[in-house]
PDB file of C-alpha atoms in Angstrom:
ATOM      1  CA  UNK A   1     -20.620   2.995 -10.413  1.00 54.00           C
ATOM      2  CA  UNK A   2     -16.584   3.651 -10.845  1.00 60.00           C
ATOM      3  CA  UNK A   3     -16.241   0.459 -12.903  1.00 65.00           C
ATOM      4  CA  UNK A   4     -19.571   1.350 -14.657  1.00 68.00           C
ATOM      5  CA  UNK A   5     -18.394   4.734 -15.558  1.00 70.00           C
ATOM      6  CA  UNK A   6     -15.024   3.842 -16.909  1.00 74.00           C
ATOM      7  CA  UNK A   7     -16.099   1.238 -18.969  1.00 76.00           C
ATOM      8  CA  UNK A   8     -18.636   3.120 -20.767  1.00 80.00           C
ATOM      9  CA  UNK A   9     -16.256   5.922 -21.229  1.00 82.00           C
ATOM     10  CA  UNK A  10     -13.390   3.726 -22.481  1.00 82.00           C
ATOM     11  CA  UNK A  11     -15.914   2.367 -24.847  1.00 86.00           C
ATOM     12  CA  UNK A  12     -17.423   5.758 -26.147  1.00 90.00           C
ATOM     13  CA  UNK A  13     -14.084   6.890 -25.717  1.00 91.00           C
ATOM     14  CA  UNK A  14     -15.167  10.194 -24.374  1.00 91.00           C
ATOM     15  CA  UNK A  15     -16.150  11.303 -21.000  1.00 89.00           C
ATOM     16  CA  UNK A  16     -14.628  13.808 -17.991  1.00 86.00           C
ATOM     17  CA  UNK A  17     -14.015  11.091 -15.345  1.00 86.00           C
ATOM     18  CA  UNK A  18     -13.168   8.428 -17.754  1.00 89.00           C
ATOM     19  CA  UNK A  19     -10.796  10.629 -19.022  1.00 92.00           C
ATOM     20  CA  UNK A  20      -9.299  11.000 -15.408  1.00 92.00           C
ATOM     21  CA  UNK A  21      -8.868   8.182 -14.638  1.00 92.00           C
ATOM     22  CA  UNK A  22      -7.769   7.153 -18.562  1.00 94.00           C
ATOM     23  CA  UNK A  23      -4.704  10.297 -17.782  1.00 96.00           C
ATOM     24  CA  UNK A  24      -3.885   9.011 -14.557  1.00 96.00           C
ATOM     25  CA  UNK A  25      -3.177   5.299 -15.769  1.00 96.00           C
ATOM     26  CA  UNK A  26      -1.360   6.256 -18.533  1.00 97.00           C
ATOM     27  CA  UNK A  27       1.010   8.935 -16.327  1.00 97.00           C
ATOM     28  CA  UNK A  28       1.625   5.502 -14.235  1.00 98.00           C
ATOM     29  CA  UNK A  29       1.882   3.357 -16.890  1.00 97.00           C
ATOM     30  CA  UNK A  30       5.149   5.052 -18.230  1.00 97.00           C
ATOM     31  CA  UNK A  31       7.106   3.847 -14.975  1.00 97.00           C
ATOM     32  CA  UNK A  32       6.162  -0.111 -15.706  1.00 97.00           C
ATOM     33  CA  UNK A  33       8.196  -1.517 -17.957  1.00 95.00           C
ATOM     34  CA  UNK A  34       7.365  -4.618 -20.407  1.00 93.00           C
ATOM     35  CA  UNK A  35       9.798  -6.741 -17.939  1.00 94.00           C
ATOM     36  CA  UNK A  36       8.649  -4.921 -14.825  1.00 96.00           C
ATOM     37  CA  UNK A  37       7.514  -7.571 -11.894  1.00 97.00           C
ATOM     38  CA  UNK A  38       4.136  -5.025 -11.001  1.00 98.00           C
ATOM     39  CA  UNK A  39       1.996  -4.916  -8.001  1.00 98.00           C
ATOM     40  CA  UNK A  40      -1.125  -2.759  -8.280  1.00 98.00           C
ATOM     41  CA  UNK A  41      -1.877  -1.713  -4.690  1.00 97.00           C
ATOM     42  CA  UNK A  42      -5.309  -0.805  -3.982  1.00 96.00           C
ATOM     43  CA  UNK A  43      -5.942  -1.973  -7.357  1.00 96.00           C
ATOM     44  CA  UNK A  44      -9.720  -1.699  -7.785  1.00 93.00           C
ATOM     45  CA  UNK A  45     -11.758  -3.502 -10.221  1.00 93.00           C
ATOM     46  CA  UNK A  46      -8.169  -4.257 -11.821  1.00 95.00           C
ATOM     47  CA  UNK A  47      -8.686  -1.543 -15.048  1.00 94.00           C
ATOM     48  CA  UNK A  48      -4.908  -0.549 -14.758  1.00 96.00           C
ATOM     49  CA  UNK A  49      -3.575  -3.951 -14.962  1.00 97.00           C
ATOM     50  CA  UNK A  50      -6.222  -5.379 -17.144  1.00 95.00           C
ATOM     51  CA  UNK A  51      -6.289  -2.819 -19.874  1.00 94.00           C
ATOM     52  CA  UNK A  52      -3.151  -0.774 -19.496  1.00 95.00           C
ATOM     53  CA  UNK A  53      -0.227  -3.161 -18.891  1.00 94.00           C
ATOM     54  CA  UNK A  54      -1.380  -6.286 -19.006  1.00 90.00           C
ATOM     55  CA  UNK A  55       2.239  -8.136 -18.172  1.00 88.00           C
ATOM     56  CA  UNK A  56       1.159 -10.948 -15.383  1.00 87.00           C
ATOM     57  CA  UNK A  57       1.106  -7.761 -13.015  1.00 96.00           C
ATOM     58  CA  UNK A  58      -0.202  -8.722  -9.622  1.00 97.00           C
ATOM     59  CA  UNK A  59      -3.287  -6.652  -8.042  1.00 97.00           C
ATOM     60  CA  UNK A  60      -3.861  -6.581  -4.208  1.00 97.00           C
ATOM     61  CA  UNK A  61      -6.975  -4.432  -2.926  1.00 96.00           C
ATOM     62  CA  UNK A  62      -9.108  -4.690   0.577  1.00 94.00           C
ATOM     63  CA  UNK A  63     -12.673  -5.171  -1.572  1.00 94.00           C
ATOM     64  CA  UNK A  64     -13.003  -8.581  -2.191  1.00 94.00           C
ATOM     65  CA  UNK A  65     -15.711  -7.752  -4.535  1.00 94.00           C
ATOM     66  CA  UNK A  66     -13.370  -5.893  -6.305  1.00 94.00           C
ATOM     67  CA  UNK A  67     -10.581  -8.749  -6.544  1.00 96.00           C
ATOM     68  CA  UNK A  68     -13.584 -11.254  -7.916  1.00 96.00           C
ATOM     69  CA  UNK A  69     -14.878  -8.787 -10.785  1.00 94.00           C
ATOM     70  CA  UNK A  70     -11.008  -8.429 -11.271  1.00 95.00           C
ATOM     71  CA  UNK A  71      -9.932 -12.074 -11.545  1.00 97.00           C
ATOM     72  CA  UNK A  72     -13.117 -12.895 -13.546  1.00 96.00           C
ATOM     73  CA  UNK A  73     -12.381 -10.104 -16.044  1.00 94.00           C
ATOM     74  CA  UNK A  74      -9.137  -9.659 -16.030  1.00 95.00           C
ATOM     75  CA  UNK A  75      -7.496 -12.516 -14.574  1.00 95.00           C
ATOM     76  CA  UNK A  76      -5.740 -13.488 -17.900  1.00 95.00           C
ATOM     77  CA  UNK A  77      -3.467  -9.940 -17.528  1.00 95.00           C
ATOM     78  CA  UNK A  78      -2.845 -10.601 -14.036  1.00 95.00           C
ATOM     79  CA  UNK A  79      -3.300 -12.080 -10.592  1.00 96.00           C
ATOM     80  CA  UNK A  80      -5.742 -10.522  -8.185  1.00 97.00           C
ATOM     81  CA  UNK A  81      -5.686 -11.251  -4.475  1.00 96.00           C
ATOM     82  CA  UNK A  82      -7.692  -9.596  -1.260  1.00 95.00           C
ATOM     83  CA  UNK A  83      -5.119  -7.443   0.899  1.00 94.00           C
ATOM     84  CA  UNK A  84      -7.154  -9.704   3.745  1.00 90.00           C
ATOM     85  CA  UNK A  85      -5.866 -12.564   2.618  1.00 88.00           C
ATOM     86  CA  UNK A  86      -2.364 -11.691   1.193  1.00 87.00           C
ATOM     87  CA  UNK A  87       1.164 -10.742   3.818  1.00 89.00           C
ATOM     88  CA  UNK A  88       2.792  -8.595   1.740  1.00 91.00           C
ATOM     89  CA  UNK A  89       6.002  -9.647   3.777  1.00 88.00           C
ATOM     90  CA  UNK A  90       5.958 -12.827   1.269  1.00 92.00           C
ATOM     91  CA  UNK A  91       7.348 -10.601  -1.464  1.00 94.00           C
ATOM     92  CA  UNK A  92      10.622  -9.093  -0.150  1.00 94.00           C
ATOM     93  CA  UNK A  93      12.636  -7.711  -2.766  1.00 94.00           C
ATOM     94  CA  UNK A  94      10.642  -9.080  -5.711  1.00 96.00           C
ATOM     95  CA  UNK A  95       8.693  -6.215  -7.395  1.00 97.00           C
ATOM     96  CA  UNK A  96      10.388  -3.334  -9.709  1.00 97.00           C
ATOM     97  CA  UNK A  97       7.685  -0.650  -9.621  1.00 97.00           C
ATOM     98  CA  UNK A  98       5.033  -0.604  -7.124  1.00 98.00           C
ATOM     99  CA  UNK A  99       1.716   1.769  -8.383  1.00 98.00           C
ATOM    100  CA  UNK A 100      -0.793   3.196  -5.765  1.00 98.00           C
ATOM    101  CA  UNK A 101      -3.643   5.875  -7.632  1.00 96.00           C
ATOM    102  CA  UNK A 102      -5.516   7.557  -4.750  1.00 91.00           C
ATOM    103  CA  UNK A 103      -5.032   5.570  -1.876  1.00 95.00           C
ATOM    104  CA  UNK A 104      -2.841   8.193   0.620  1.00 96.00           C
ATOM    105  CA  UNK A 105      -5.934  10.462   1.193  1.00 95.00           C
ATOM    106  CA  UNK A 106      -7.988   8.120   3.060  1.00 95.00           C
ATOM    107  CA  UNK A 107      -4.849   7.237   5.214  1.00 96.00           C
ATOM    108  CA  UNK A 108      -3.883   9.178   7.991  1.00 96.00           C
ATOM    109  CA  UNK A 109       0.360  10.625   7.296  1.00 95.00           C
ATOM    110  CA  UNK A 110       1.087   8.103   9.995  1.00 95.00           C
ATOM    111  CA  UNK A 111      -0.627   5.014   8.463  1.00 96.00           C
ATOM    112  CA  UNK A 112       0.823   6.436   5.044  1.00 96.00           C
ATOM    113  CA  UNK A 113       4.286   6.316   6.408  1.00 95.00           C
ATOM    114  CA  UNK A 114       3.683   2.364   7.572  1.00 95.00           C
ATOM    115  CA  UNK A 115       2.125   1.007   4.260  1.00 95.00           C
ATOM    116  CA  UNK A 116       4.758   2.713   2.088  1.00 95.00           C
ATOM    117  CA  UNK A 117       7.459   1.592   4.525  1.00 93.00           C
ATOM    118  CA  UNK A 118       6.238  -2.068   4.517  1.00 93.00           C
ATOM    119  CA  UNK A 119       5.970  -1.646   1.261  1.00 95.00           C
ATOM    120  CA  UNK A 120       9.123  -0.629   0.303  1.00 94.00           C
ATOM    121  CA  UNK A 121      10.223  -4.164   1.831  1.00 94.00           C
ATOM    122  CA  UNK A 122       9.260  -5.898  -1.138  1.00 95.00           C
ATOM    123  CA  UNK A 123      11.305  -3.326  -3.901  1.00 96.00           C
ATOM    124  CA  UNK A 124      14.035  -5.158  -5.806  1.00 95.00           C
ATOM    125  CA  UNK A 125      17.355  -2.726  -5.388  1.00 92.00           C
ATOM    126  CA  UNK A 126      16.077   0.602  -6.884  1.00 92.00           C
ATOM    127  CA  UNK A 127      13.040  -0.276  -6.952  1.00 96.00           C
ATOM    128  CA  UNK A 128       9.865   2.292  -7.069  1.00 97.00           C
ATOM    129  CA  UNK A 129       7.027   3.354  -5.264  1.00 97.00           C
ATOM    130  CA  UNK A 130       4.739   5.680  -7.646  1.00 98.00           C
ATOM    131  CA  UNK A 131       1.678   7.150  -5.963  1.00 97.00           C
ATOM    132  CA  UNK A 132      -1.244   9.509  -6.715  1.00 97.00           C
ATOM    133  CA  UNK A 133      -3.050  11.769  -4.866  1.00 96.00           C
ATOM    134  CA  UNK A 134      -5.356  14.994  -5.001  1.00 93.00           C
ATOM    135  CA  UNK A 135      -3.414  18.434  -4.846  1.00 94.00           C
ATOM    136  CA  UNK A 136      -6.317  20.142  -2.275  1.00 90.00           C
ATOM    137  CA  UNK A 137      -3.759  22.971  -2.025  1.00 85.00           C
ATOM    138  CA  UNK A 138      -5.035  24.501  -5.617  1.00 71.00           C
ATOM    139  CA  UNK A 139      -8.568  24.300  -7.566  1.00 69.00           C
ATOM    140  CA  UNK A 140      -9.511  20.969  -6.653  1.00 69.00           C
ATOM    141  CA  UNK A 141     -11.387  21.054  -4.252  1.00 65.00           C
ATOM    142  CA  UNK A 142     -13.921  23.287  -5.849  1.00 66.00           C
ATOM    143  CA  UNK A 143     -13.119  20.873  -8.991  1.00 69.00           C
ATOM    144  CA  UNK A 144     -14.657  17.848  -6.391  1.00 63.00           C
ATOM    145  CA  UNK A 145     -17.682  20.071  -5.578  1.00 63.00           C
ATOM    146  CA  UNK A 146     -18.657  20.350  -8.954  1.00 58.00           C
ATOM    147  CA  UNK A 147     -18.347  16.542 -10.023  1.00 59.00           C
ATOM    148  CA  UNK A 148     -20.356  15.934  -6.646  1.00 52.00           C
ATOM    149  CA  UNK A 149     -23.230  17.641  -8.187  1.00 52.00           C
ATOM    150  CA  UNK A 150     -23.262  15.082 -11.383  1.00 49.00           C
ATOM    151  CA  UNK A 151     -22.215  12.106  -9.912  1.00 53.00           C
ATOM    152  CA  UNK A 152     -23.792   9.253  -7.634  1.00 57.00           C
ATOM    153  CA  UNK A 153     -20.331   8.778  -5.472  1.00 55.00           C
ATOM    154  CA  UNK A 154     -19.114  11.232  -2.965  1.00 52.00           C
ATOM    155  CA  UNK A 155     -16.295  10.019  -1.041  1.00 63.00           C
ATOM    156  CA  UNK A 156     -16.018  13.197   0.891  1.00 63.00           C
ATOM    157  CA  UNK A 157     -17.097  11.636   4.104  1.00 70.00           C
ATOM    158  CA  UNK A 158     -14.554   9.419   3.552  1.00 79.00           C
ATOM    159  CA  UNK A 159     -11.195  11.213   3.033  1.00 88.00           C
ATOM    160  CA  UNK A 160      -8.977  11.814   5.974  1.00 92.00           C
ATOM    161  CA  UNK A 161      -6.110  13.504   4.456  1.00 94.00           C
ATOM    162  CA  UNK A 162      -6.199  16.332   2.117  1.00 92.00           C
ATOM    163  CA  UNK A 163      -2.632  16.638   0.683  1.00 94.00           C
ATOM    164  CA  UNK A 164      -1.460  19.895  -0.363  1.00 93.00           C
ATOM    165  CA  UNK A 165       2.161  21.070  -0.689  1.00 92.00           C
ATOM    166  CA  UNK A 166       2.906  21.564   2.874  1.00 93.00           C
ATOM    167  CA  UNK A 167       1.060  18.528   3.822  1.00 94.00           C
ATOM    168  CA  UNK A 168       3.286  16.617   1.196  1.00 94.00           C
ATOM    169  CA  UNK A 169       6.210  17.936   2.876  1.00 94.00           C
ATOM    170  CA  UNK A 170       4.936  16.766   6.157  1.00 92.00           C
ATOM    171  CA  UNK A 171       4.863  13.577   5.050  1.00 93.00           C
ATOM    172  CA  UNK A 172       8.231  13.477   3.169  1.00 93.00           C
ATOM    173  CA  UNK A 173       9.591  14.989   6.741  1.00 92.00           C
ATOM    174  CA  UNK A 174       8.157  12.473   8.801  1.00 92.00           C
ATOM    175  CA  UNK A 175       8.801   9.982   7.035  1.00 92.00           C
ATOM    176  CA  UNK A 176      12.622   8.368   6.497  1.00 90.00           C
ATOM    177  CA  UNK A 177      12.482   7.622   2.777  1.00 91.00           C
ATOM    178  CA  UNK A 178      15.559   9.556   1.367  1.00 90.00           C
ATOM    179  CA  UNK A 179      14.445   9.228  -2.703  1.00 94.00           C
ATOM    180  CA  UNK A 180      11.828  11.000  -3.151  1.00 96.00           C
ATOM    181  CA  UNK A 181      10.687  13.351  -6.243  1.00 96.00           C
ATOM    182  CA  UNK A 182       7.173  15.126  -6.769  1.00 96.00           C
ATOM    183  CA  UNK A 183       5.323  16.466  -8.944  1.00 95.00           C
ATOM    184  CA  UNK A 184       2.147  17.401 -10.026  1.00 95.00           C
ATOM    185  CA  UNK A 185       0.119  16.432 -13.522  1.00 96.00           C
ATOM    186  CA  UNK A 186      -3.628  16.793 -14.800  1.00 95.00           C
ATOM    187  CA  UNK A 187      -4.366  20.091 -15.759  1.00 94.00           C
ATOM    188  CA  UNK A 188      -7.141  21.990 -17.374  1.00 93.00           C
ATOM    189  CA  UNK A 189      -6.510  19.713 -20.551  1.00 95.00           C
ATOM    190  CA  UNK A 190      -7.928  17.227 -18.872  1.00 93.00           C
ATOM    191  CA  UNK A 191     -11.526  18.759 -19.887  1.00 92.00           C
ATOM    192  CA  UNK A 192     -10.941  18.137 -23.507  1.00 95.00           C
ATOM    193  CA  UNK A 193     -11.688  14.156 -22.645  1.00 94.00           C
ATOM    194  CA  UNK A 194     -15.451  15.105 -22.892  1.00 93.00           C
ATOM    195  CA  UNK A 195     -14.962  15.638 -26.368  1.00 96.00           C
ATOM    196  CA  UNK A 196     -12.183  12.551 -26.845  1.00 96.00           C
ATOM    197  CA  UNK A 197      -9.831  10.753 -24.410  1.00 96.00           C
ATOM    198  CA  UNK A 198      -7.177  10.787 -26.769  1.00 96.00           C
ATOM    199  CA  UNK A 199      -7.660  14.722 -27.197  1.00 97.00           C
ATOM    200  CA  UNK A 200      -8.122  15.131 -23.609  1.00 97.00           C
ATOM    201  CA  UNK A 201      -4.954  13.123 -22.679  1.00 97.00           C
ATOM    202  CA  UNK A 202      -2.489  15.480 -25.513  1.00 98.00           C
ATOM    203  CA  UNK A 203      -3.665  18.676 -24.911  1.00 98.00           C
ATOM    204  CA  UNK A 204      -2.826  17.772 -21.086  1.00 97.00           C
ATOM    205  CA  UNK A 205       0.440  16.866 -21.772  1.00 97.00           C
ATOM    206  CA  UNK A 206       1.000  20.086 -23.837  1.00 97.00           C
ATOM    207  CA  UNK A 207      -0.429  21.998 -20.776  1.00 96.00           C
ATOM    208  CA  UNK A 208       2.294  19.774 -18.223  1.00 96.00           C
ATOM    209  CA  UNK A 209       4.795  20.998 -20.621  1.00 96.00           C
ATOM    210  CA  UNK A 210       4.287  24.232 -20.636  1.00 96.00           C
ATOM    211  CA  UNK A 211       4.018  24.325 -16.912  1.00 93.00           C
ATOM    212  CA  UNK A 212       6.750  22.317 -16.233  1.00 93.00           C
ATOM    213  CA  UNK A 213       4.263  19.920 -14.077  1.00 91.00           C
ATOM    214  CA  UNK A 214       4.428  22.508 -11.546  1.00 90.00           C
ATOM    215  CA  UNK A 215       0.452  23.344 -11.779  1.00 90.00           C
ATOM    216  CA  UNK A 216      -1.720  19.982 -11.557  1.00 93.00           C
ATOM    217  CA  UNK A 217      -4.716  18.786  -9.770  1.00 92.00           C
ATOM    218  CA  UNK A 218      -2.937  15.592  -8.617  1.00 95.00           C
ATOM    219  CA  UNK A 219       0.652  14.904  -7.243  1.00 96.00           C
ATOM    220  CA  UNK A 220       2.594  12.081  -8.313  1.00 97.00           C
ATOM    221  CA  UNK A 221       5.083  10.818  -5.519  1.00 97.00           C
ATOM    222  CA  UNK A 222       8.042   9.002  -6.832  1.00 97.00           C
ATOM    223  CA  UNK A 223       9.578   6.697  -3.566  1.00 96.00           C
ATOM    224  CA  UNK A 224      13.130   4.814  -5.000  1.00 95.00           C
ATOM    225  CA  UNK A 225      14.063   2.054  -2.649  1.00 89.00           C
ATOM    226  CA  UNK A 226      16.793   3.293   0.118  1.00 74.00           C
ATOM    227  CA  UNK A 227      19.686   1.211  -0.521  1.00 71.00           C
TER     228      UNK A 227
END
Protein backbone atom coordinates (compact mmCIF):
# COMPACT_ATOMS: atom_id res chain seq x y z
CA UNK A 1 0.00 0.00 0.00
CA UNK A 2 3.06 2.48 1.18
CA UNK A 3 4.94 1.78 -2.06
CA UNK A 4 1.57 1.96 -3.94
CA UNK A 5 0.74 5.26 -2.50
CA UNK A 6 4.01 6.98 -3.07
CA UNK A 7 4.38 6.04 -6.41
CA UNK A 8 1.15 7.26 -7.56
CA UNK A 9 1.67 10.44 -5.74
CA UNK A 10 5.20 11.02 -7.07
CA UNK A 11 3.67 10.44 -10.41
CA UNK A 12 0.55 12.80 -10.06
CA UNK A 13 2.80 14.76 -8.14
CA UNK A 14 0.20 15.65 -5.62
CA UNK A 15 -1.07 13.89 -2.64
CA UNK A 16 -0.96 14.39 1.53
CA UNK A 17 1.11 11.26 2.35
CA UNK A 18 3.12 11.34 -0.74
CA UNK A 19 3.92 14.61 0.13
CA UNK A 20 5.15 13.32 3.62
CA UNK A 21 7.04 11.19 2.85
CA UNK A 22 8.34 13.38 -0.49
CA UNK A 23 9.32 16.34 2.70
CA UNK A 24 10.83 13.89 4.81
CA UNK A 25 13.34 12.49 2.07
CA UNK A 26 14.25 15.61 0.92
CA UNK A 27 14.95 17.08 4.79
CA UNK A 28 17.37 13.82 4.79
CA UNK A 29 18.61 14.13 1.61
CA UNK A 30 20.42 17.51 2.41
CA UNK A 31 22.86 15.60 4.91
CA UNK A 32 24.12 13.02 1.94
CA UNK A 33 26.48 14.36 -0.01
CA UNK A 34 27.31 13.44 -3.85
CA UNK A 35 30.60 11.61 -2.33
CA UNK A 36 28.81 10.41 0.78
CA UNK A 37 29.37 6.38 1.36
CA UNK A 38 25.21 6.02 2.44
CA UNK A 39 23.47 3.32 4.26
CA UNK A 40 19.67 3.53 4.28
CA UNK A 41 18.64 1.71 7.47
CA UNK A 42 15.28 0.36 7.52
CA UNK A 43 15.21 1.36 4.03
CA UNK A 44 11.84 0.13 2.74
CA UNK A 45 10.95 -0.48 -0.75
CA UNK A 46 14.33 1.58 -1.38
CA UNK A 47 12.31 5.11 -2.63
CA UNK A 48 15.00 7.26 -0.77
CA UNK A 49 17.92 5.73 -2.37
CA UNK A 50 16.33 4.94 -5.63
CA UNK A 51 14.80 8.26 -6.44
CA UNK A 52 16.40 10.77 -4.13
CA UNK A 53 20.17 10.12 -4.08
CA UNK A 54 20.83 7.62 -6.18
CA UNK A 55 24.91 7.49 -5.46
CA UNK A 56 25.61 3.46 -5.07
CA UNK A 57 23.99 4.10 -1.50
CA UNK A 58 23.54 0.83 0.29
CA UNK A 59 19.90 -0.13 1.76
CA UNK A 60 19.55 -2.67 4.67
CA UNK A 61 15.83 -3.41 5.93
CA UNK A 62 14.32 -6.66 7.95
CA UNK A 63 11.45 -7.24 4.95
CA UNK A 64 12.94 -9.26 2.53
CA UNK A 65 10.10 -8.49 0.33
CA UNK A 66 11.03 -5.15 0.61
CA UNK A 67 14.89 -5.65 -0.30
CA UNK A 68 13.60 -7.80 -3.61
CA UNK A 69 11.07 -5.00 -4.93
CA UNK A 70 14.14 -2.76 -4.00
CA UNK A 71 16.97 -4.52 -5.86
CA UNK A 72 14.61 -5.25 -8.81
CA UNK A 73 13.65 -1.57 -9.08
CA UNK A 74 16.16 0.15 -7.89
CA UNK A 75 19.13 -1.89 -7.79
CA UNK A 76 20.98 0.27 -10.43
CA UNK A 77 21.05 3.39 -7.58
CA UNK A 78 22.09 1.10 -4.98
CA UNK A 79 22.64 -2.17 -3.18
CA UNK A 80 19.85 -3.68 -1.14
CA UNK A 81 20.45 -6.40 1.42
CA UNK A 82 18.02 -8.15 4.27
CA UNK A 83 19.17 -6.90 7.89
CA UNK A 84 18.76 -11.02 8.34
CA UNK A 85 21.31 -11.65 6.29
CA UNK A 86 23.76 -8.66 6.65
CA UNK A 87 26.37 -8.07 10.26
CA UNK A 88 26.52 -4.67 10.24
CA UNK A 89 29.89 -5.19 12.23
CA UNK A 90 31.42 -5.78 8.52
CA UNK A 91 31.30 -2.03 7.95
CA UNK A 92 33.34 -0.39 10.75
CA UNK A 93 34.20 3.00 10.01
CA UNK A 94 33.10 3.01 6.36
CA UNK A 95 29.86 5.06 5.99
CA UNK A 96 29.67 9.12 6.19
CA UNK A 97 25.97 9.64 6.91
CA UNK A 98 23.81 6.98 8.15
CA UNK A 99 19.69 7.84 7.45
CA UNK A 100 16.92 6.08 9.56
CA UNK A 101 13.01 7.72 8.69
CA UNK A 102 10.66 6.25 11.33
CA UNK A 103 12.25 3.40 12.68
CA UNK A 104 12.84 4.58 16.71
CA UNK A 105 9.04 4.36 17.47
CA UNK A 106 8.62 0.78 17.10
CA UNK A 107 11.84 0.27 19.25
CA UNK A 108 11.76 0.29 22.77
CA UNK A 109 14.57 3.54 24.23
CA UNK A 110 16.64 0.56 25.23
CA UNK A 111 16.74 -1.30 21.86
CA UNK A 112 17.07 2.36 20.34
CA UNK A 113 20.13 2.98 22.36
CA UNK A 114 21.76 -0.60 20.99
CA UNK A 115 21.00 -0.17 17.19
CA UNK A 116 22.24 3.44 17.15
CA UNK A 117 25.23 2.41 19.26
CA UNK A 118 26.13 -0.53 16.94
CA UNK A 119 25.53 1.61 14.51
CA UNK A 120 27.62 4.25 15.21
CA UNK A 121 30.49 1.48 14.85
CA UNK A 122 30.46 1.72 11.29
CA UNK A 123 30.71 6.00 11.07
CA UNK A 124 33.91 7.15 9.37
CA UNK A 125 35.46 9.97 11.97
CA UNK A 126 32.55 12.51 12.20
CA UNK A 127 30.43 10.63 10.79
CA UNK A 128 26.38 10.99 11.15
CA UNK A 129 23.49 9.34 12.32
CA UNK A 130 20.22 11.31 11.01
CA UNK A 131 16.92 9.90 12.24
CA UNK A 132 13.17 10.62 12.06
CA UNK A 133 10.52 10.19 14.21
CA UNK A 134 6.86 11.37 15.16
CA UNK A 135 6.70 14.41 17.69
CA UNK A 136 3.45 12.68 19.80
CA UNK A 137 4.14 15.53 22.26
CA UNK A 138 2.09 18.16 19.86
CA UNK A 139 -0.89 17.65 17.18
CA UNK A 140 0.11 14.48 15.84
CA UNK A 141 -1.42 12.25 17.25
CA UNK A 142 -4.82 13.57 16.44
CA UNK A 143 -3.01 14.24 12.89
CA UNK A 144 -2.60 9.99 12.88
CA UNK A 145 -6.30 9.62 13.83
CA UNK A 146 -7.43 11.42 11.02
CA UNK A 147 -5.20 9.70 8.23
CA UNK A 148 -6.43 6.36 9.99
CA UNK A 149 -9.84 7.15 8.85
CA UNK A 150 -8.66 7.39 4.94
CA UNK A 151 -6.14 5.00 4.81
CA UNK A 152 -5.87 1.03 4.63
CA UNK A 153 -2.58 0.94 7.10
CA UNK A 154 -2.73 1.57 10.75
CA UNK A 155 0.39 0.85 12.45
CA UNK A 156 -0.97 1.89 15.76
CA UNK A 157 -0.92 -1.57 17.16
CA UNK A 158 2.39 -1.57 16.28
CA UNK A 159 4.26 1.41 17.80
CA UNK A 160 5.96 1.00 21.10
CA UNK A 161 7.43 4.31 21.64
CA UNK A 162 5.76 7.55 21.27
CA UNK A 163 8.56 10.21 21.34
CA UNK A 164 7.79 13.51 22.60
CA UNK A 165 10.23 16.08 24.02
CA UNK A 166 10.76 14.57 27.33
CA UNK A 167 10.84 11.18 25.91
CA UNK A 168 13.61 12.50 23.46
CA UNK A 169 15.47 13.64 26.35
CA UNK A 170 15.16 10.31 27.95
CA UNK A 171 16.73 8.85 25.34
CA UNK A 172 19.55 11.42 24.78
CA UNK A 173 20.07 10.84 28.82
CA UNK A 174 20.28 7.30 28.68
CA UNK A 175 22.06 7.01 26.14
CA UNK A 176 26.12 7.97 25.96
CA UNK A 177 26.23 9.68 22.57
CA UNK A 178 27.76 13.17 23.38
CA UNK A 179 26.80 14.93 19.66
CA UNK A 180 23.63 15.22 19.49
CA UNK A 181 21.28 18.14 17.97
CA UNK A 182 17.34 18.08 17.48
CA UNK A 183 14.97 19.47 15.93
CA UNK A 184 11.73 19.33 14.65
CA UNK A 185 10.36 19.92 10.77
CA UNK A 186 6.94 19.28 8.86
CA UNK A 187 4.53 21.71 9.65
CA UNK A 188 1.10 22.72 8.58
CA UNK A 189 2.69 23.43 5.03
CA UNK A 190 2.88 20.14 4.61
CA UNK A 191 -1.03 20.18 3.58
CA UNK A 192 -0.37 22.23 0.55
CA UNK A 193 1.14 18.75 -1.12
CA UNK A 194 -2.57 17.86 -1.90
CA UNK A 195 -2.59 20.54 -4.23
CA UNK A 196 1.37 20.02 -5.45
CA UNK A 197 4.43 18.40 -3.80
CA UNK A 198 6.56 21.03 -4.88
CA UNK A 199 4.05 23.67 -3.25
CA UNK A 200 3.60 21.55 -0.32
CA UNK A 201 7.39 21.07 0.26
CA UNK A 202 8.11 25.43 0.00
CA UNK A 203 5.46 26.65 1.84
CA UNK A 204 6.82 24.10 4.64
CA UNK A 205 10.03 25.37 4.56
CA UNK A 206 8.72 28.99 4.81
CA UNK A 207 6.63 27.76 7.84
CA UNK A 208 10.23 25.95 9.47
CA UNK A 209 11.60 29.32 8.95
CA UNK A 210 9.46 31.24 10.52
CA UNK A 211 9.35 28.91 13.45
CA UNK A 212 12.76 28.38 13.70
CA UNK A 213 12.01 24.39 13.41
CA UNK A 214 10.90 24.63 16.85
CA UNK A 215 7.08 23.57 15.95
CA UNK A 216 7.02 20.26 13.69
CA UNK A 217 5.19 17.06 13.60
CA UNK A 218 8.43 15.04 13.32
CA UNK A 219 11.90 15.33 15.08
CA UNK A 220 14.99 14.98 13.29
CA UNK A 221 17.90 13.55 15.55
CA UNK A 222 21.30 14.46 14.40
CA UNK A 223 23.97 11.64 16.20
CA UNK A 224 27.91 12.84 15.09
CA UNK A 225 30.27 10.00 15.75
CA UNK A 226 32.05 10.34 19.40
CA UNK A 227 35.58 10.64 18.62
Amino acid sequence: VYKRQLQNGLLKKRGLQPGWHNITFLKLKKYVLVESVHLDYACGPGTFIGVYIKNDSIGFDLSKDQISYANDKYGKYGKFNSILDSDISNYKNHFDVITIAGLLEFLTIKDAIQLISNLQKSLKKDGRIILTTPNYGGFFSVLQKIVYLFSDVNYDNELVTKYSSNKIKALISESPFKNVTVRKFMTIGWLFSIINLNLGSQVNEIFEKLTDNKLGYLFLIEIKRDN
